[in-house]
Short mmCIF file of C-alpha atoms in Angstrom, two decimals:
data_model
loop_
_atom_site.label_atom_id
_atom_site.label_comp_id
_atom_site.label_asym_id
_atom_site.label_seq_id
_atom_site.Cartn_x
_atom_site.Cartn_y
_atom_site.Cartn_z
CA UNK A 1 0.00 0.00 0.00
CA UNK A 2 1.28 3.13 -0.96
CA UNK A 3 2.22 5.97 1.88
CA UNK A 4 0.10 8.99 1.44
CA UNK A 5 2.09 11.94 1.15
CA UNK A 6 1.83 14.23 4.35
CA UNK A 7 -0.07 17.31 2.97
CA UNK A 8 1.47 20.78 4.70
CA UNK A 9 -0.86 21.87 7.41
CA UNK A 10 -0.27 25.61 8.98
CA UNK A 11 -2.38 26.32 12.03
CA UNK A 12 -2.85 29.99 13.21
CA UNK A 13 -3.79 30.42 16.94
CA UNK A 14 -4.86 33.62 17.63
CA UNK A 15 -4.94 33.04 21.50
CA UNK A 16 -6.17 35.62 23.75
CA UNK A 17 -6.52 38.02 20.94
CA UNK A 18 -8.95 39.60 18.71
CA UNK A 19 -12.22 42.00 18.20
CA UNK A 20 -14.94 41.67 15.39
CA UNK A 21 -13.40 44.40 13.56
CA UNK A 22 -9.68 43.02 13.54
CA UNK A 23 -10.82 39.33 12.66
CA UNK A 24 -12.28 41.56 9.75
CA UNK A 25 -9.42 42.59 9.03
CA UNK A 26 -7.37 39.01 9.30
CA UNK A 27 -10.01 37.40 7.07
CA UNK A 28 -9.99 40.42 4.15
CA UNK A 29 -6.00 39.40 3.93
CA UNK A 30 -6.68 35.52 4.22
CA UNK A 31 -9.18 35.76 1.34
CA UNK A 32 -6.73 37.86 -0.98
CA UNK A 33 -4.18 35.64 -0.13
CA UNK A 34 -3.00 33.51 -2.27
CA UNK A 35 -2.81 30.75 -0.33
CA UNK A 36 -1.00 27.62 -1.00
CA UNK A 37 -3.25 24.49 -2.56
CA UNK A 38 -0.71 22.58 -1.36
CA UNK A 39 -1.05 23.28 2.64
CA UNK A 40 -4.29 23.10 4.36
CA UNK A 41 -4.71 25.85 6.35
CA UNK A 42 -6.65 26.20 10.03
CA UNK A 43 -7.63 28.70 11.87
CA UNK A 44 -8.22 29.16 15.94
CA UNK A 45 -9.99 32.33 17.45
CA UNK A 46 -10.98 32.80 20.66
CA UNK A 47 -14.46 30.56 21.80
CA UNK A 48 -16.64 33.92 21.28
CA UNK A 49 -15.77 34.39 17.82
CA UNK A 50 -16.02 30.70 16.21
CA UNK A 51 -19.11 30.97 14.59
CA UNK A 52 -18.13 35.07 13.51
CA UNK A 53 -14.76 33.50 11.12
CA UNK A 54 -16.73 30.08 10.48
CA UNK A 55 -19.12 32.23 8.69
CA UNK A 56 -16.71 35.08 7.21
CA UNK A 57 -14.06 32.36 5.72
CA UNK A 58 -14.67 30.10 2.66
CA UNK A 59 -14.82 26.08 3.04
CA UNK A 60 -11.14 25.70 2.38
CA UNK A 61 -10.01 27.13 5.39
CA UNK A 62 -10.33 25.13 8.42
CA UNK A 63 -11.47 26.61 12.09
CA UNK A 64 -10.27 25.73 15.12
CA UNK A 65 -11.43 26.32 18.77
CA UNK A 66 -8.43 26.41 21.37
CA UNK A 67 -9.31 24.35 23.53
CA UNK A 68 -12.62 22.00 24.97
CA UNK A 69 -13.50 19.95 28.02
CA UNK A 70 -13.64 16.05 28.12
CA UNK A 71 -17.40 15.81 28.24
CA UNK A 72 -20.43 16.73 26.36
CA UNK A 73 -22.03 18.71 28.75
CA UNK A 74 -22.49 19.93 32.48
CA UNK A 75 -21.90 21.56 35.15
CA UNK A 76 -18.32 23.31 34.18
CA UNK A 77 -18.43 26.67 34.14
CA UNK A 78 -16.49 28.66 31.42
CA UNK A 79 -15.92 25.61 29.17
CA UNK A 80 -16.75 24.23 25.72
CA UNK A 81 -17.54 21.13 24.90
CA UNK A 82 -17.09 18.99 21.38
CA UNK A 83 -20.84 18.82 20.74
CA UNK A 84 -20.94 22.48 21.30
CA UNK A 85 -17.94 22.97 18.73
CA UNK A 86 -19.21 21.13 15.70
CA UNK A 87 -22.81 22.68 16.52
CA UNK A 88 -21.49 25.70 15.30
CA UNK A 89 -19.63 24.24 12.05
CA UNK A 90 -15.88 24.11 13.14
CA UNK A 91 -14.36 21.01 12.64
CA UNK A 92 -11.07 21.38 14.71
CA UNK A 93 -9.54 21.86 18.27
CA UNK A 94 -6.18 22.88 19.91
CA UNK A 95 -5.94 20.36 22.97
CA UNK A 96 -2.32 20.23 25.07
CA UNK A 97 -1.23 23.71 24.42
CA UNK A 98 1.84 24.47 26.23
CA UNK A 99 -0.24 27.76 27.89
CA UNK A 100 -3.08 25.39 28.60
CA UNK A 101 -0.27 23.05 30.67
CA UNK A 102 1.94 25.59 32.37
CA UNK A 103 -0.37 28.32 33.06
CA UNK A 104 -3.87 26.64 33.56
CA UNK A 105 -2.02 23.25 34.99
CA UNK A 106 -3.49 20.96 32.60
CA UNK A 107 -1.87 17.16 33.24
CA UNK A 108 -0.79 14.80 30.47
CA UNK A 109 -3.32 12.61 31.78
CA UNK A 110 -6.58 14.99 31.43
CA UNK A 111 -4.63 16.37 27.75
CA UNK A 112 -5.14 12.58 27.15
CA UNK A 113 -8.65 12.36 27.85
CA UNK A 114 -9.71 15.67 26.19
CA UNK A 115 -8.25 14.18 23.02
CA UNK A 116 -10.15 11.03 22.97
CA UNK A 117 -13.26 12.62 23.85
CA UNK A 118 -12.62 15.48 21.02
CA UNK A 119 -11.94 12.20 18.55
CA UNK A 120 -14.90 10.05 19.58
CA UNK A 121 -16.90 13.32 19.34
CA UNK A 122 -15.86 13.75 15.71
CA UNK A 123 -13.59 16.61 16.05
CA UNK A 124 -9.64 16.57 14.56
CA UNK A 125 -7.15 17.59 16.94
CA UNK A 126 -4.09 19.88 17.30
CA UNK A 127 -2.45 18.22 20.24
CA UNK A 128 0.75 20.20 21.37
CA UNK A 129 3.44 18.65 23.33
CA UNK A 130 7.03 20.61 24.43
CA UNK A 131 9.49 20.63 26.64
CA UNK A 132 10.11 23.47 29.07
CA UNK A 133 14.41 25.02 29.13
CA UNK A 134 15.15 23.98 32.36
CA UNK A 135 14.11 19.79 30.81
CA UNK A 136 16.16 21.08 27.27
CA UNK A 137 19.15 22.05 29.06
CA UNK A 138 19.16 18.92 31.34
CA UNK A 139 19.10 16.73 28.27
CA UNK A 140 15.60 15.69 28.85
CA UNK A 141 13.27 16.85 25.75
CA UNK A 142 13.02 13.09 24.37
CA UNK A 143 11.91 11.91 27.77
CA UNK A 144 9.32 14.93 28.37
CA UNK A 145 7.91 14.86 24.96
CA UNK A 146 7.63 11.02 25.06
CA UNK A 147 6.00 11.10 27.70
CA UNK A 148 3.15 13.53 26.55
CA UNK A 149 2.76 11.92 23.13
CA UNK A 150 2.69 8.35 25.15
CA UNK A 151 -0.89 10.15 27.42
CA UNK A 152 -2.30 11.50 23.96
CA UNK A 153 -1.71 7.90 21.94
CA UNK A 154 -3.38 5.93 24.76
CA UNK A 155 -6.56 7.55 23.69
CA UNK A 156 -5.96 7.65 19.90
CA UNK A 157 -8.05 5.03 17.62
CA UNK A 158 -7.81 7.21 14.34
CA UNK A 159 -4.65 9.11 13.68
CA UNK A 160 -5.84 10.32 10.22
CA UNK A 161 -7.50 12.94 12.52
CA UNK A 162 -4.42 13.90 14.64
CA UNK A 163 -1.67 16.28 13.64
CA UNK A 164 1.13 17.05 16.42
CA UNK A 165 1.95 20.15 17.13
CA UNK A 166 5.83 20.23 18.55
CA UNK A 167 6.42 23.39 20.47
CA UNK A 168 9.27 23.93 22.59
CA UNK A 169 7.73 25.99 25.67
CA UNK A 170 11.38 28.01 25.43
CA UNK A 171 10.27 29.32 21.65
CA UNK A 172 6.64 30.32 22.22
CA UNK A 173 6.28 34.06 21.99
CA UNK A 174 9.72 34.42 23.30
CA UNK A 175 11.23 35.14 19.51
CA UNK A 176 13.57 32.44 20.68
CA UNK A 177 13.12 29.97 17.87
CA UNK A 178 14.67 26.61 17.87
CA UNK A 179 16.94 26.27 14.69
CA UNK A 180 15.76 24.15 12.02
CA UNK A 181 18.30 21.21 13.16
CA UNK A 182 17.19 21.08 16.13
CA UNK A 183 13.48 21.18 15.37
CA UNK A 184 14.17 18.02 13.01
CA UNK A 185 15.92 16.18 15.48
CA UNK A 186 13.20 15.93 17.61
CA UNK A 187 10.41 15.82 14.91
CA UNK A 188 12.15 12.21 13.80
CA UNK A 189 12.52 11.20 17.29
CA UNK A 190 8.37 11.49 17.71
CA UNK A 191 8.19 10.10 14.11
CA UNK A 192 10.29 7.04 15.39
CA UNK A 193 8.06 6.88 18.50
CA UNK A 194 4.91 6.63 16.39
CA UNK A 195 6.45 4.01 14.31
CA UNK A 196 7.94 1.84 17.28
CA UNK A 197 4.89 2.42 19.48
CA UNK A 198 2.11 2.51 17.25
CA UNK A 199 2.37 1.46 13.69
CA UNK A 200 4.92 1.99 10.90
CA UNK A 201 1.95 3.63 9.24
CA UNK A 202 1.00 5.85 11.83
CA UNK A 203 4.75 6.86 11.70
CA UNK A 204 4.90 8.00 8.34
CA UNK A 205 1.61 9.51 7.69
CA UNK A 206 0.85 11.22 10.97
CA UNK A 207 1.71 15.29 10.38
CA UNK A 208 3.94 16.87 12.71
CA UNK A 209 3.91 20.28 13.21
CA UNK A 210 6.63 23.17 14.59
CA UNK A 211 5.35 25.81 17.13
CA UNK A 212 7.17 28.24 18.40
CA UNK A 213 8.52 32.18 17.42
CA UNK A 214 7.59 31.02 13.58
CA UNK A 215 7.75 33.96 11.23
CA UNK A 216 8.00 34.73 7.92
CA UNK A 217 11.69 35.50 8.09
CA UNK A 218 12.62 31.72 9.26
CA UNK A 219 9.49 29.33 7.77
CA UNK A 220 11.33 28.40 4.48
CA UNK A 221 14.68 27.10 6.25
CA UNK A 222 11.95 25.25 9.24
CA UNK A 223 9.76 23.69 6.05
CA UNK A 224 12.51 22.10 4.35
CA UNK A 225 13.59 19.71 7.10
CA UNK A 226 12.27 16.19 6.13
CA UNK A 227 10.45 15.67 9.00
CA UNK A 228 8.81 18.95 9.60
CA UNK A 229 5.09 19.24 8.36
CA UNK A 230 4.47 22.37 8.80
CA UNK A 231 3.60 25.07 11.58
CA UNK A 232 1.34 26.41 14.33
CA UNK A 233 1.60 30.41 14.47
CA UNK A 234 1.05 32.37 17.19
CA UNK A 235 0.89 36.09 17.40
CA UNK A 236 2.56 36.13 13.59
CA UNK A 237 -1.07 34.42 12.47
CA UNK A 238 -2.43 38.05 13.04
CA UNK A 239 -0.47 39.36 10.59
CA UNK A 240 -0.25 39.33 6.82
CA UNK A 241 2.97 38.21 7.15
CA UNK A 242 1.09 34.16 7.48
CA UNK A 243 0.89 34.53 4.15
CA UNK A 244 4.41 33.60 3.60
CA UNK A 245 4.14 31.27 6.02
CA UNK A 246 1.00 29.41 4.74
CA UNK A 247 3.34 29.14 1.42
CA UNK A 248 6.46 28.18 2.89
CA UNK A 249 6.85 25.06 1.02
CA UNK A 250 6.16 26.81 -2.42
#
């Protein structure tokens, strides 16, 4: 059986960030573009405004919400569920950002169980895994990001609807980026954990996305490492500057 090709996938999360009249503003240079037909392109804005850029954008780009809970519904105040998600037309969700684990204390184990509920719920996923400095410089990123990918698999039945997001916490917003070498490195090493731990398949076809201080200045070096399947953005999604990103691989 022949390996599908892994198609480019750039994610924009927009975070804490927006009003109705800048997402008006993101969209206008989204739809003049051009953007890539060769890298599928997503979307997340805060909760509030899903159903606002659902509407605005056109079919081919994706929409993300940035985060849900690990049930359908109840008595949790201030979340989002699934069922909720796809109610209003978007089709994808961030789960395991890094701000989501270090600043709300989200555990592997409930980033884990938010996935598998998101999946089973027929959402696709964005699940983000990273390893803070203090693990990098003590030689433990394989370890750390094993680790998370190992609570996100254990609730995994269909990977077609996963992409990894890799994001060193020590890149995010810091304009610290990790150079393109050392992105790759550990890109292959989750790419080798798939493949020992899952299935060969899983391995080779599963995306794997870079996060972290992505720009347009350093995208084209980042997209031509092997194992690098493109990017999630952060603040440079606002900009029309993602553009270049969205067409890195061009």
């Amino acid at each position: 059986m022949a390996v599908r090709e892994r198609k480019f996938f750039v994610g924009g999360n927009w975070k804490m960030n927006g009003s109705k009249a800048s997402i008006d503003g993101i969209v206008e240079f989204l739809l003049q573009g051009p953007l890539s037909a060769d890298s599928e392109v997503v979307v997340a804005p805060p909760a509030i405004y899903l159903s606002y850029v659902r509407d605005k954008l056109p079919a081919t780009v994706g929409v993300a919400a940035q985060n849900c809970y690990k049930v359908e519904k109840g008595a949790f105040t201030g979340e989002i569920s699934p069922q909720m998600i796809l109610d209003v037309g978007v089709q994808w969700v961030i789960l395991g950002h890094s701000e989501r684990r270090n600043v709300f204390g989200e555990s592997s184990e409930l980033v884990g169980e938010k996935v598998g509920f998101a999946l089973t719920s027929g959402l696709q996923v964005i699940a983000c895994i990273g390893e803070q400095l203090e693990e990098r410089e003590a030689g433990n990123t394989n370890s750390v990001v094993a680790a998370q990918l190992k609570a996100i698999a254990d609730h995994v039945q269909d990977w077609s609807k996963v992409v990894i997001a890799y994001e060193p916490v020590w890149a995010i917003g810091t304009g610290r980026v990790a150079t393109p070498q050392q992105a790759q490195e550990v890109h292959s090493y989750l790419r080798k954990w798939l493949s020992d731990n899952v299935s060969n398949t899983v391995g080779a076809q599963t995306r794997i996305i870079y996060g972290g201080s992505v720009k347009g200045e350093n995208c084209r070096e980042l997209a031509d490492e092997p194992d690098i399947d493109g990017f999630l953005v952060g603040g440079a999604s606002l900009k029309t500057g993602f553009i270049n990103i969205v067409n890195a691989k061009e």
